[in-house]
Coordinates of C-alpha atoms in Angstrom, one line a residue:
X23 CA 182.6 180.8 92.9
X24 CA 180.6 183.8 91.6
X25 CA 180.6 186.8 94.4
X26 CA 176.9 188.2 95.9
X27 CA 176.9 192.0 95.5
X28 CA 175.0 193.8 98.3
X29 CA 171.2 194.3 97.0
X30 CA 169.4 197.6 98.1
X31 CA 166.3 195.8 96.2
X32 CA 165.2 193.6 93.5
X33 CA 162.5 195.0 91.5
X34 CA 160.0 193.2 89.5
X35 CA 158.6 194.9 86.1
X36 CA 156.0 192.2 84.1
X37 CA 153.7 192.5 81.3
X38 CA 150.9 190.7 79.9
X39 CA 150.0 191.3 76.6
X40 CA 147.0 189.7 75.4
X41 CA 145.9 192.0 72.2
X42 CA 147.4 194.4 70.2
X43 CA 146.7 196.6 67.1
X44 CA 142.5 195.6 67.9
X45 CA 143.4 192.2 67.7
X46 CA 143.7 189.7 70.5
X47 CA 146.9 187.8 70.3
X48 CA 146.8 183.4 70.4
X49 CA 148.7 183.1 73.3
X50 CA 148.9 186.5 75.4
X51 CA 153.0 187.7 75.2
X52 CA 154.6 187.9 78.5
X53 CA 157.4 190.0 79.7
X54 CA 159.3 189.9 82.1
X55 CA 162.6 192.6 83.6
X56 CA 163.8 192.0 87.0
X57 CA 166.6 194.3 88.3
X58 CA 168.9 194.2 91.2
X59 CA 170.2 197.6 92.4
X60 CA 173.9 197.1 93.6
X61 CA 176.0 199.1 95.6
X62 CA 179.0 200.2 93.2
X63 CA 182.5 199.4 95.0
X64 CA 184.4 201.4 92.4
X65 CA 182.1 205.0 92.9
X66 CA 183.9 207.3 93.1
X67 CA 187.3 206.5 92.5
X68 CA 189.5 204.6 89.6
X69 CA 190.3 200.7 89.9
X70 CA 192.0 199.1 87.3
X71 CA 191.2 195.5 88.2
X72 CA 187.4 195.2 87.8
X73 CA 187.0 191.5 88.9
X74 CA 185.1 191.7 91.7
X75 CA 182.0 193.6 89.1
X76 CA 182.9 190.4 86.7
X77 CA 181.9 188.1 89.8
X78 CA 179.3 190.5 90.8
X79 CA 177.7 189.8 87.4
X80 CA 178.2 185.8 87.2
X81 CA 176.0 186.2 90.5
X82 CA 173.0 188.1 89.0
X83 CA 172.9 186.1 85.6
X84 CA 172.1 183.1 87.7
X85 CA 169.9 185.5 90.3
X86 CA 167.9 187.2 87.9
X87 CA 167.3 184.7 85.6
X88 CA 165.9 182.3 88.0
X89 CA 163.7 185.3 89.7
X90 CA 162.6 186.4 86.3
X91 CA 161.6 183.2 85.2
X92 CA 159.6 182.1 88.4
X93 CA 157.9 185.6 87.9
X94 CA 156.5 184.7 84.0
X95 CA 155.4 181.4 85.2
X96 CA 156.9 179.5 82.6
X97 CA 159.3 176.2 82.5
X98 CA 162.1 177.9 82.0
X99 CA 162.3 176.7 78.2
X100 CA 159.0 178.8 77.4
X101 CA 161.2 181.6 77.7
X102 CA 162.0 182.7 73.7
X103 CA 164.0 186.4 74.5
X104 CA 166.7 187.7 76.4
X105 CA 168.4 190.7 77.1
X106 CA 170.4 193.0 79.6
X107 CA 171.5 196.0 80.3
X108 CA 172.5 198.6 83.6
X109 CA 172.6 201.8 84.9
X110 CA 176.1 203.2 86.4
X111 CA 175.2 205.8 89.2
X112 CA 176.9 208.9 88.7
X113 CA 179.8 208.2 90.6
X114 CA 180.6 205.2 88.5
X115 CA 181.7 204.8 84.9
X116 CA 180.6 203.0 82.0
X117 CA 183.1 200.1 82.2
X118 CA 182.1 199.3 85.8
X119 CA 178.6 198.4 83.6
X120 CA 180.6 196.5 80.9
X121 CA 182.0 194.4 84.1
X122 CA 179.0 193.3 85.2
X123 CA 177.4 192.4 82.1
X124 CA 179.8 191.4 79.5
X125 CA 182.5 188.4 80.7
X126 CA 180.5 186.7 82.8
X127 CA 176.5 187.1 83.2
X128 CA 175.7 185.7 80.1
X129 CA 176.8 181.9 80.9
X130 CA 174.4 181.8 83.9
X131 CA 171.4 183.0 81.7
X132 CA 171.8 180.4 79.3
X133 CA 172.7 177.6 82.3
X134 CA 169.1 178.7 83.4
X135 CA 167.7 178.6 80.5
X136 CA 169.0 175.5 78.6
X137 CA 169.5 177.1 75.8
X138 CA 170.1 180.7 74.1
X139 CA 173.2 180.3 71.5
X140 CA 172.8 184.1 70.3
X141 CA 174.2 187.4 71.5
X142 CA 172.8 188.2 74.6
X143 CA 171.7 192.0 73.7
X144 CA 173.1 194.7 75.7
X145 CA 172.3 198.4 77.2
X146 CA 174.6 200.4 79.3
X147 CA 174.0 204.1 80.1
X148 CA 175.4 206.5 83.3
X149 CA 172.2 208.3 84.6
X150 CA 170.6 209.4 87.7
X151 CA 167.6 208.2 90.1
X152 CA 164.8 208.0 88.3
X153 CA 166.1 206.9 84.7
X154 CA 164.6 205.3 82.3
X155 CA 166.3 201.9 80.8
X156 CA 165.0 200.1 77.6
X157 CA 166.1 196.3 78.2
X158 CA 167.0 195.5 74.7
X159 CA 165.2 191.6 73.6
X160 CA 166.6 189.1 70.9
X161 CA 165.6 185.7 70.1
X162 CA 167.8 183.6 72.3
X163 CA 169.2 181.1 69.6
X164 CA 169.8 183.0 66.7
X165 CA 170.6 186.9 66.2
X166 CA 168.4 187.3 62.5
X167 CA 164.7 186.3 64.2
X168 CA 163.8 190.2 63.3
X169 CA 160.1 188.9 64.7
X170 CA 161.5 188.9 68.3
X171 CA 163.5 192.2 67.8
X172 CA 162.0 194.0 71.1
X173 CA 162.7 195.9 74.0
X174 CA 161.2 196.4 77.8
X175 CA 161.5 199.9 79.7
X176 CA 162.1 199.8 83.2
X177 CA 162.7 202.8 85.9
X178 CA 163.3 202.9 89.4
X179 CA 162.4 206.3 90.9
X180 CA 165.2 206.0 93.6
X181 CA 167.7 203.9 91.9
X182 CA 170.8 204.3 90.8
X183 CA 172.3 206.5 93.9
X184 CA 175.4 208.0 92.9
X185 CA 177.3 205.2 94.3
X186 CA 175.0 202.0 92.7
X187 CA 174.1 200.1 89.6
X188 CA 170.9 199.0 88.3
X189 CA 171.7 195.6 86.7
X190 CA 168.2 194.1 84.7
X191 CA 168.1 190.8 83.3
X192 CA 164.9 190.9 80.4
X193 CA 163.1 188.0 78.8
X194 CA 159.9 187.3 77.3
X195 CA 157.7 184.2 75.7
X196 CA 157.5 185.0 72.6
X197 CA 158.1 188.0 69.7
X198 CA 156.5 191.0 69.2
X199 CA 152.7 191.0 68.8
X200 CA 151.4 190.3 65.4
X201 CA 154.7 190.5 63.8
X202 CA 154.7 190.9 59.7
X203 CA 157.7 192.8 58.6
X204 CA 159.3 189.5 57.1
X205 CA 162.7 187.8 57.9
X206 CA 163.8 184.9 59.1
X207 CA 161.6 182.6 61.6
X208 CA 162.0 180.4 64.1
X209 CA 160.6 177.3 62.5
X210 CA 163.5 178.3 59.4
X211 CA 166.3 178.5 61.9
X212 CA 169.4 176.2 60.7
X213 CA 172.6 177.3 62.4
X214 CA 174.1 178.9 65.5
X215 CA 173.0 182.2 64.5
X216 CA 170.5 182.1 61.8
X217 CA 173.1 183.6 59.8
X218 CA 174.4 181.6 56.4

């Protein structure tokens, strides 16, 4: 059973798009990054067995998802992007960020989501309060949608302390506005990956 970290705060970041370019968009675009800002067990000091992060992170896939999703207002299958990424404290180290993000975050994201057979896109960076974080965004069923290719910044003036994370879970409803650089789309998908 996945672990619940101790949450200073959850923060919200959501975005509306509705034109772009000096053209109003068919469906305004929304984004959404929700972030959880852990206390780091590790801070300060080396562990070699990092499970307790891994459960840390099976906790906020399922957490953040759900909050992220209530907070575009969409069924849950509306949602066409994913992404996620962290920010170590300075008392941490960059694999206490691959921990919580890489074996075992991603499974709940695509529980909550029904779907999403593609990479799960990934940031990690060591920083202090006040960083910024760009919440990298891929189409959540196959990596070669370049259309959906996107990102969303978030910053926390008083987060990561020394001895937290800053764990974000990004998704939006659609790709970039008034995408046009080619590649393949949604409708042409035909395999796990888009990839032949």
């Amino acid at each position: 059973m996945a672990k619940e970290p101790d949450i200073r705060k959850l923060v919200t970041f959501r975005e509306v798009i509705r034109s772009e370019g000096g053209r109003e968009l068919e469906h305004p675009l929304k984004k959404c990054a929700v972030a959880a800002v852990i206390k780091n067990p590790f801070a300060g000091k080396y562990e070699e067995d990092l499970t307790l992060l891994m459960e840390y992170g099976e906790y906020l896939g399922d957490y953040l998802t759900r909050t992220a999703v209530r907070a575009l207002g969409v069924e849950a299958s509306v949602v066409e992007t994913f992404g996620k990424a962290c920010i170590v404290g300075l008392d941490g180290e960059h694999e206490h960020a691959a921990a919580l993000m890489h074996p075992k975050l991603g499974a709940p994201m695509r529980n909550v989501l029904g779907a999403g057979k593609a990479v799960i896109p990934s940031a990690k960076k060591i920083a202090a309060a006040g960083a910024t974080l760009d919440v990298p965004l891929l189409y959540k069923d196959a990596m070669m949608v370049r259309s959906h290719y996107d990102a969303i910044t978030i910053r926390i003036p008083d987060a990561p302390h020394p001895d937290e994370v800053v764990v974000a879970a990004a998704f939006s409803t659609g790709g970039r506005p008034h995408a046009r650089i080619g590649g393949l789309t949604v409708e042409e998908i035909h395999n796990w990956n888009g990839m032949d």
